[in-house]
Coordinates of C-alpha atoms in Angstrom, one line a residue:
M22 CA 57.3 89.9 17.9
S23 CA 60.7 90.4 16.7
F24 CA 63.5 92.6 18.5
T25 CA 66.2 94.4 16.9
S26 CA 70.1 93.7 17.8
S27 CA 69.4 97.1 19.9
E28 CA 67.0 96.4 21.9
R29 CA 68.6 92.9 22.9
D30 CA 71.8 94.7 23.3
G31 CA 69.9 97.4 25.8
A32 CA 67.7 93.8 28.0
R33 CA 71.2 92.4 28.2
E34 CA 72.7 95.8 29.6
R35 CA 69.7 96.2 32.1
G36 CA 69.7 92.9 33.3
L37 CA 66.6 91.7 31.3
R38 CA 66.6 88.6 29.0
G39 CA 65.5 88.2 25.9
P40 CA 63.4 86.3 24.4
D41 CA 66.6 84.6 22.0
D42 CA 68.7 84.4 25.8
P43 CA 70.1 81.5 26.7
V44 CA 70.1 80.7 30.3
W45 CA 72.5 78.8 31.3
R46 CA 72.7 77.1 34.6
R47 CA 75.3 75.0 36.3
T48 CA 74.4 71.3 36.7
P49 CA 74.8 69.5 40.0
H50 CA 77.5 68.0 39.1
G51 CA 79.6 70.7 38.3
V52 CA 78.4 72.5 41.6
A53 CA 80.0 69.1 42.9
G54 CA 83.3 69.8 40.8
T55 CA 83.4 72.5 42.0
V56 CA 83.4 72.1 45.8
V57 CA 85.8 69.4 45.8
A58 CA 88.4 71.1 44.0
V59 CA 88.6 74.0 46.8
V60 CA 88.3 71.1 49.2
L61 CA 91.1 69.7 47.8
L62 CA 93.4 72.8 47.6
A63 CA 92.2 74.4 51.2
V64 CA 93.3 71.0 52.4
G65 CA 96.3 70.7 50.5
L66 CA 97.1 74.4 52.1
V67 CA 96.4 73.8 55.6
T68 CA 98.5 70.6 55.7
G69 CA 101.3 71.7 53.5
R70 CA 100.8 68.5 51.4
A71 CA 101.5 69.7 47.9
D72 CA 100.6 67.3 45.7
V73 CA 96.6 67.4 47.2
A74 CA 96.8 70.8 46.8
L75 CA 98.0 69.9 42.8
V76 CA 95.1 67.2 42.5
G77 CA 92.4 70.1 43.1
V78 CA 93.9 72.7 40.9
P79 CA 92.9 70.5 37.6
L80 CA 89.4 70.1 38.7
L81 CA 88.8 73.9 39.5
L82 CA 90.4 75.1 35.9
G83 CA 88.0 72.3 34.1
V84 CA 85.4 73.7 36.5
A85 CA 86.1 77.4 35.3
W86 CA 86.5 76.4 31.8
S87 CA 83.5 74.4 31.3
G88 CA 81.1 76.0 34.4
A89 CA 81.0 79.4 32.9
P90 CA 80.3 79.9 29.2
G91 CA 82.5 82.6 27.5
A92 CA 84.1 83.1 31.3
L93 CA 87.7 81.5 29.7
T94 CA 86.9 80.5 26.1
G95 CA 84.6 83.3 25.3
R96 CA 82.4 80.7 23.4
T97 CA 79.0 81.6 25.3
P98 CA 76.0 80.6 23.0
E99 CA 74.6 83.3 20.5
R100 CA 71.4 81.7 20.9
P101 CA 69.0 78.9 22.3
T102 CA 68.9 75.4 21.2
R103 CA 66.2 75.5 18.1
H104 CA 63.9 72.3 16.9
A105 CA 60.4 72.2 15.3
I106 CA 58.7 69.0 15.0
S107 CA 56.7 69.3 11.3
T108 CA 54.2 66.5 10.4
A109 CA 53.3 65.7 6.7
D110 CA 49.1 66.4 6.6
E111 CA 47.5 67.2 10.0
T112 CA 45.6 63.4 8.6
A113 CA 46.5 60.0 9.6
A114 CA 45.9 55.9 8.8
P115 CA 45.6 53.9 11.9
G116 CA 48.6 52.4 12.6
E117 CA 51.8 54.3 13.3
L118 CA 52.0 58.6 13.3
T119 CA 54.9 59.9 12.1
A120 CA 56.5 63.2 12.9
V121 CA 59.7 65.2 12.3
L122 CA 62.4 66.7 14.9
A123 CA 65.1 69.2 13.5
I124 CA 67.3 70.5 16.0
D125 CA 69.7 73.0 15.3
P126 CA 72.1 74.0 18.3
P127 CA 74.7 76.5 18.4
A128 CA 78.1 76.6 18.4
G129 CA 79.5 75.8 21.7
V130 CA 77.1 72.9 22.5
E131 CA 79.1 70.0 23.3
V132 CA 75.8 67.5 23.5
V133 CA 72.3 67.8 23.3
H134 CA 69.6 66.3 25.4
S135 CA 66.6 65.5 23.6
R136 CA 63.5 63.7 25.8
V137 CA 61.0 62.6 23.6
A138 CA 57.0 61.6 25.6
A139 CA 53.7 60.7 24.5
P140 CA 50.4 59.8 25.8
G141 CA 50.2 56.1 26.9
H142 CA 54.2 55.1 25.3
R143 CA 57.1 55.7 27.2
T144 CA 59.9 57.9 27.8
L145 CA 62.4 57.7 25.2
D146 CA 66.2 60.3 26.3
V147 CA 68.0 61.1 22.6
L148 CA 72.1 62.3 23.2
L149 CA 72.5 63.8 20.0
A150 CA 76.8 64.9 19.0
P151 CA 76.3 68.6 18.0
G152 CA 75.1 69.5 14.4
R153 CA 71.9 69.8 13.2
R154 CA 70.2 66.9 12.8
E155 CA 66.7 65.7 12.2
L156 CA 65.4 63.2 13.5
E157 CA 62.6 60.3 12.5
L158 CA 59.4 59.7 15.2
G159 CA 57.1 57.5 15.1
L160 CA 54.5 56.0 17.4
A161 CA 51.9 53.1 16.7
S162 CA 48.8 52.7 18.2
V163 CA 45.3 50.9 17.5
R164 CA 43.0 53.9 18.2
T165 CA 41.4 56.9 15.9
G166 CA 39.9 60.1 16.5
P167 CA 41.5 63.0 17.8
Q168 CA 44.9 61.7 19.5
P169 CA 47.7 63.6 20.8
T170 CA 50.8 62.4 19.6
F171 CA 54.6 63.5 20.7
V172 CA 56.1 66.2 23.2
V173 CA 59.7 67.3 22.6
D174 CA 62.4 68.2 25.6
V175 CA 65.0 69.4 24.4
R176 CA 68.1 70.6 26.8
G177 CA 72.1 72.1 25.3
H178 CA 74.8 71.1 27.2
G179 CA 78.1 73.1 28.0
A180 CA 81.3 72.0 27.6
G181 CA 81.9 69.1 30.0
G182 CA 78.1 68.7 30.9
A183 CA 79.1 71.1 33.8
T184 CA 76.5 73.8 32.2
A185 CA 73.2 73.4 31.0
E186 CA 70.7 75.5 28.6
D187 CA 66.9 75.5 30.3
V188 CA 64.8 73.1 28.7
E189 CA 62.4 74.2 26.2
R190 CA 59.4 71.9 25.5
S191 CA 57.7 71.5 21.8
T192 CA 53.9 70.2 21.6
A193 CA 53.4 68.9 18.2
P194 CA 50.1 69.6 17.0
D195 CA 47.2 66.5 17.8
R196 CA 47.0 64.2 14.4
L197 CA 42.8 63.3 13.6
V198 CA 43.7 59.7 12.1
L199 CA 40.6 58.3 10.6
P200 CA 39.1 54.8 10.6
A201 CA 40.0 52.5 8.3
A202 CA 38.0 49.6 6.2
M203 CA 37.6 46.1 6.5
P204 CA 36.5 44.5 2.9
L205 CA 33.2 43.3 3.3
G206 CA 32.3 41.7 0.1
R207 CA 28.5 42.1 0.5
V208 CA 26.1 44.1 2.9
P209 CA 22.2 44.0 3.0
L210 CA 20.4 46.8 1.2
P211 CA 16.9 48.1 1.4
S212 CA 13.9 46.2 0.5
R213 CA 12.4 49.0 -1.8
L214 CA 15.5 51.3 -4.0
R215 CA 15.2 54.7 -4.9
G216 CA 15.7 57.0 -7.8
L217 CA 16.2 56.6 -11.5
T218 CA 19.1 55.1 -11.7
G219 CA 21.6 53.3 -10.6
P220 CA 23.8 49.8 -9.4
H221 CA 20.7 47.6 -9.3
T222 CA 17.6 46.6 -11.4
S223 CA 14.3 47.7 -9.4
P224 CA 11.0 45.6 -10.1
R225 CA 9.3 48.9 -11.8
L226 CA 9.1 49.4 -15.9
G227 CA 11.7 51.9 -17.3
D228 CA 15.3 51.7 -18.3
G229 CA 17.7 49.8 -17.6
S230 CA 19.7 46.2 -18.8
E231 CA 17.5 44.1 -17.6
L232 CA 14.4 41.9 -20.0
R233 CA 11.4 42.4 -19.4
D234 CA 9.3 41.1 -22.2
V235 CA 8.4 41.8 -25.6
H236 CA 5.9 44.0 -26.4
L237 CA 3.5 45.9 -28.4
F238 CA 4.4 49.3 -29.6
T239 CA 2.4 52.3 -27.7
P240 CA 2.3 55.7 -27.5
G241 CA 5.8 56.7 -25.2
D242 CA 7.9 53.8 -26.0
R243 CA 11.3 54.7 -27.4
L244 CA 11.9 53.7 -31.5
R245 CA 15.4 52.5 -30.5
R246 CA 13.5 49.6 -28.6
I247 CA 11.2 48.8 -31.4
D248 CA 12.6 44.6 -32.2
W249 CA 12.7 44.0 -36.1
R250 CA 13.2 40.4 -35.7
T251 CA 9.9 39.7 -33.7
T252 CA 7.9 42.3 -35.6
A253 CA 9.0 40.5 -38.8
R254 CA 8.3 37.4 -37.0
R255 CA 4.9 38.2 -36.1
S256 CA 4.1 41.0 -38.3
P257 CA 5.0 40.4 -41.7
A258 CA 3.6 43.5 -43.1
L259 CA 4.5 45.3 -40.5
D260 CA 1.3 46.3 -38.9
E261 CA 1.8 46.1 -35.0
L262 CA 5.3 47.0 -33.7
Y263 CA 7.0 45.3 -31.3
V264 CA 9.1 46.8 -28.5
R265 CA 11.6 45.4 -25.9
R266 CA 10.8 46.0 -22.2
T267 CA 13.3 46.2 -19.7
Y268 CA 13.7 47.1 -15.7
A269 CA 14.6 50.1 -14.7
T270 CA 17.5 50.5 -12.4
A271 CA 17.8 52.4 -9.1
E272 CA 20.5 53.2 -6.0
A273 CA 20.1 52.1 -2.6
T274 CA 20.1 54.6 0.4
T275 CA 22.1 53.7 3.2
I276 CA 22.3 55.6 6.8
L277 CA 25.1 54.8 9.4
V278 CA 24.1 56.0 13.2
L279 CA 26.5 56.3 15.5
D280 CA 26.0 56.2 19.0
S281 CA 28.7 57.9 20.4
R282 CA 27.6 58.9 23.4
D283 CA 29.5 56.8 25.1
D284 CA 33.5 55.5 25.2
V285 CA 34.3 52.5 27.3
G286 CA 37.3 50.5 27.0
P287 CA 38.1 46.8 27.7
D288 CA 39.3 47.8 31.2
L289 CA 36.1 48.4 33.8
R290 CA 38.3 50.2 35.9
T291 CA 38.0 53.1 33.0
W292 CA 34.7 53.6 33.0
R293 CA 34.2 55.7 35.6
G294 CA 36.3 58.3 34.0
N295 CA 39.6 57.7 36.0
G296 CA 42.3 57.0 34.4
D297 CA 43.9 56.1 30.7
L298 CA 43.0 54.1 28.0
R299 CA 45.9 52.0 26.8
V300 CA 46.5 53.0 23.1
D301 CA 46.8 49.3 22.4
E302 CA 43.6 48.9 23.3
P303 CA 39.8 50.4 20.7
T304 CA 36.9 51.2 22.3
S305 CA 33.7 51.3 21.4
L306 CA 34.1 54.4 19.7
D307 CA 37.2 53.2 17.8
L308 CA 34.8 50.1 17.0
A309 CA 32.2 51.4 16.0
R310 CA 34.1 54.4 13.8
H311 CA 35.9 51.3 11.6
A312 CA 32.6 49.0 11.2
A313 CA 30.5 51.6 9.7
A314 CA 34.2 52.9 7.4
S315 CA 34.0 49.4 6.3
V316 CA 29.9 49.4 5.8
A317 CA 30.3 52.5 3.8
R318 CA 33.3 51.7 1.5
A319 CA 31.3 48.4 0.8
V320 CA 28.2 51.1 0.0
V321 CA 30.1 53.6 -1.9
G322 CA 32.2 51.2 -3.7
A323 CA 28.8 49.1 -5.3
G324 CA 27.5 52.8 -6.1
D325 CA 24.8 53.5 -3.8
R326 CA 24.4 56.5 -1.1
V327 CA 25.3 56.4 2.3
G328 CA 24.9 59.2 4.8
L329 CA 25.8 59.8 8.7
E330 CA 24.0 60.6 11.9
D331 CA 25.8 61.5 15.3
L332 CA 23.7 60.5 18.8
G333 CA 26.1 62.3 20.5
R334 CA 26.3 65.5 18.8
R335 CA 23.1 67.6 18.1
R336 CA 24.5 68.7 14.7
R337 CA 23.7 68.4 11.1
P338 CA 24.0 64.8 10.0
L339 CA 26.1 64.1 6.8
P340 CA 23.1 63.6 3.6
P341 CA 23.6 60.5 1.5
A342 CA 25.7 60.9 -1.6
A343 CA 27.6 58.6 -3.6
G344 CA 31.4 58.5 -5.0
R345 CA 34.4 58.2 -3.5
R346 CA 35.0 61.9 -2.2
H347 CA 31.8 61.7 -0.5
L348 CA 33.8 58.4 1.1
R349 CA 36.8 61.1 2.7
R350 CA 33.9 63.1 4.0
V351 CA 32.4 60.5 5.9
L352 CA 35.7 58.9 7.3
H353 CA 36.4 62.6 8.5
G354 CA 33.0 62.3 10.4
L355 CA 33.7 59.3 11.6
A356 CA 36.6 60.5 13.0
T357 CA 35.6 64.0 14.3
S358 CA 32.9 62.2 16.8
S359 CA 33.4 61.6 20.4
P360 CA 31.2 62.2 23.5
L361 CA 30.4 65.3 24.9
G362 CA 29.5 65.3 28.8
S363 CA 26.5 63.7 29.3
P364 CA 24.7 62.5 27.0
A365 CA 21.3 64.0 26.7
R366 CA 17.7 62.2 26.1
R367 CA 16.6 62.7 22.6
L368 CA 12.7 63.4 22.3
R369 CA 12.3 61.5 19.1
P370 CA 15.0 59.0 16.9
P371 CA 16.8 61.3 14.3
R372 CA 14.7 61.3 11.0
L373 CA 15.8 59.9 8.1
P374 CA 14.9 59.2 4.2
A375 CA 12.9 57.5 3.2
D376 CA 13.2 53.8 1.9
A377 CA 16.8 54.0 3.5
I378 CA 18.4 51.0 5.8
V379 CA 19.8 51.8 9.3
Y380 CA 23.0 50.5 10.6
L381 CA 23.1 51.6 14.6
F382 CA 26.6 51.2 15.7
T383 CA 26.0 51.0 19.5
T384 CA 27.1 49.7 23.1
A385 CA 24.0 48.6 24.0
L386 CA 24.4 49.8 27.4
D387 CA 21.1 51.8 28.0
D388 CA 17.7 50.9 26.2
E389 CA 17.6 54.5 24.6
S390 CA 19.2 52.2 21.3
L391 CA 16.3 49.4 21.6
H392 CA 13.3 52.6 21.6
M393 CA 15.0 54.3 18.6
V394 CA 15.3 51.1 16.6
R395 CA 11.7 50.2 17.3
T396 CA 10.9 53.7 16.2
W397 CA 12.7 52.8 13.1
R398 CA 11.4 49.7 12.4
D399 CA 7.4 51.0 12.8
Q400 CA 7.9 54.1 10.3
G401 CA 9.2 50.9 7.6
H402 CA 12.9 51.1 7.9
Q403 CA 15.4 47.7 8.1
V404 CA 17.6 48.0 10.9
V405 CA 20.8 46.5 11.3
V406 CA 22.6 47.0 14.8
V407 CA 26.1 46.5 15.2
D408 CA 27.7 45.4 18.5
T409 CA 30.3 47.5 19.5
L410 CA 31.1 46.8 23.2
P411 CA 34.5 46.0 23.3
A412 CA 35.5 42.3 25.1
V413 CA 36.5 43.7 29.1
H414 CA 39.1 42.1 30.7
P415 CA 37.9 40.5 34.1
V416 CA 38.4 42.5 37.5
H417 CA 39.3 41.4 41.0
E418 CA 37.7 44.6 43.1
V419 CA 34.3 43.1 43.8
H420 CA 31.8 45.9 43.1
L421 CA 33.3 46.0 40.1
R422 CA 32.9 42.7 39.6
L423 CA 28.7 42.5 40.7
A424 CA 28.6 46.1 38.1
W425 CA 29.3 44.5 35.6
R426 CA 27.2 41.3 35.8
V427 CA 23.7 43.3 36.3
T428 CA 24.9 45.8 33.2
R429 CA 25.8 42.8 31.3
M430 CA 22.9 40.4 32.0
E431 CA 20.7 43.8 30.8
R432 CA 22.6 44.3 28.0
E433 CA 22.1 41.1 27.1
D434 CA 18.3 41.1 27.7
R435 CA 18.3 43.9 25.0
L436 CA 20.1 42.4 22.4
R437 CA 18.0 39.0 22.2
Q438 CA 14.9 41.2 22.5
L439 CA 16.2 42.9 19.0
T440 CA 17.0 39.0 17.8
S441 CA 13.3 38.2 18.6
E442 CA 11.7 41.4 17.1
G443 CA 13.6 40.3 13.9
V444 CA 16.8 43.0 13.7
P445 CA 19.4 41.5 13.4
V446 CA 22.4 42.2 15.6
V447 CA 26.5 41.8 14.4
A448 CA 29.5 41.5 16.7
W449 CA 32.1 43.4 15.8
A450 CA 34.7 43.0 18.7
G451 CA 38.0 40.4 19.2
D452 CA 37.7 37.6 17.4
A453 CA 34.1 38.0 16.5
R454 CA 35.2 41.0 14.1
T455 CA 36.8 38.4 11.4
G456 CA 33.1 36.5 11.0
A457 CA 31.5 40.0 10.5
P458 CA 31.7 39.7 6.6
A459 CA 29.9 35.3 7.0
R460 CA 27.5 37.7 8.8
F461 CA 26.4 39.8 6.6
E462 CA 26.8 37.2 3.3
A463 CA 24.0 35.0 5.6
L464 CA 21.8 38.1 5.8
V465 CA 21.7 39.2 2.5
R466 CA 21.1 35.3 1.5
A467 CA 18.3 35.5 3.5
A468 CA 17.6 38.8 2.1
E469 CA 17.4 37.2 -1.4
Q470 CA 15.1 34.3 -0.4
H471 CA 12.9 37.0 0.0
R472 CA 13.2 38.8 -3.1
A473 CA 15.4 42.0 -1.6
P474 CA 18.4 43.1 -3.4
S475 CA 21.9 43.5 -2.2
V476 CA 24.7 45.2 -2.6
R477 CA 28.7 43.6 -4.0
H478 CA 32.1 45.2 -3.1
P479 CA 33.9 44.5 -6.3
G480 CA 37.2 43.2 -5.2

């Protein structure tokens, strides 16, 4: 909505404030200066002390000059201090979030006070000289997903600081922080491959680069497969033709199952929903996003297909596909995952493509994940469980300490039971995260001994 100059003048005549009219108010020290000046003049007049009265005259003139904008100088600002926060993109990488704060104060403002705040960070106060300014804002955070950023309060001060305009607040839009990926090298693949093309050699006969054998020509063999040297050696009269047969190629399908039903941090006090999570400590969902992004990067980098399923939301899963563009969609799906209220119990696990390997990223704080893993294994899927619970800080409260002790023992029993059933469990918290590539490599080597294919991430 915009107002013409005549409408704005009419609003001022009626005593109303227009949308662009600044409101100037006396500051406490401006009021104190007025009181001191009046008291000194009164004391000088009553006691006949001209020196005391003369001391109050400069104070009174200064307050009159600066306390009522335009009363003596005619320098009333025609508009409030304009400011805006702009960001380069709606999404960002983890680490540091940046924005640009543009401030344009009007004439008559001697100093601009800006207060920049962000959740989980200390408040920063900045004093700026008059004139248009652009400030670069930045904050560091290890959190991923939707993150609130900057809240800026701007206030212009008049001459001498005796008056100031009302505080104007601007809030920057939330940023979607995409999870980063860590190079993993090789990760386990399903024992059975699918498709007619792909980066891996399958055990069946077909078009490929790896030689299987040399066989007599049969109907259906392609002429370009004829091995003329072998034919000339075995059948000089060319009564029989020999062809080179190869193994077919295929691709692997990987499904990432993200357990976003809960998002807990290292502090047990925040598990009940009380208190804010620290921005310098990743939560279980942050670790799950990072682990899933790392596995997705390794799979897509090798030319295989990867899909995404979210246990916390009943929405359409992201179907398996390959390519860098699809990897971007996977990262966006991981970033937008978040717990929604109390998690509802699933009647059955999500349906997965046949011959797909499943990576379950969970905290294992309940029996739901154990039930799903068993169901998937009964359906013939290979399952790898990635433990994403962060290292819990010790607490002094006795009831929290006892509750965590019971919860930890139950969780350890679940993970131990999964391991005893042949399900690999890879930890992804604290120092264990750096050893995850070696753990995946060990799983690949163990699978190679049973003639299971593997994927290697280039570079």
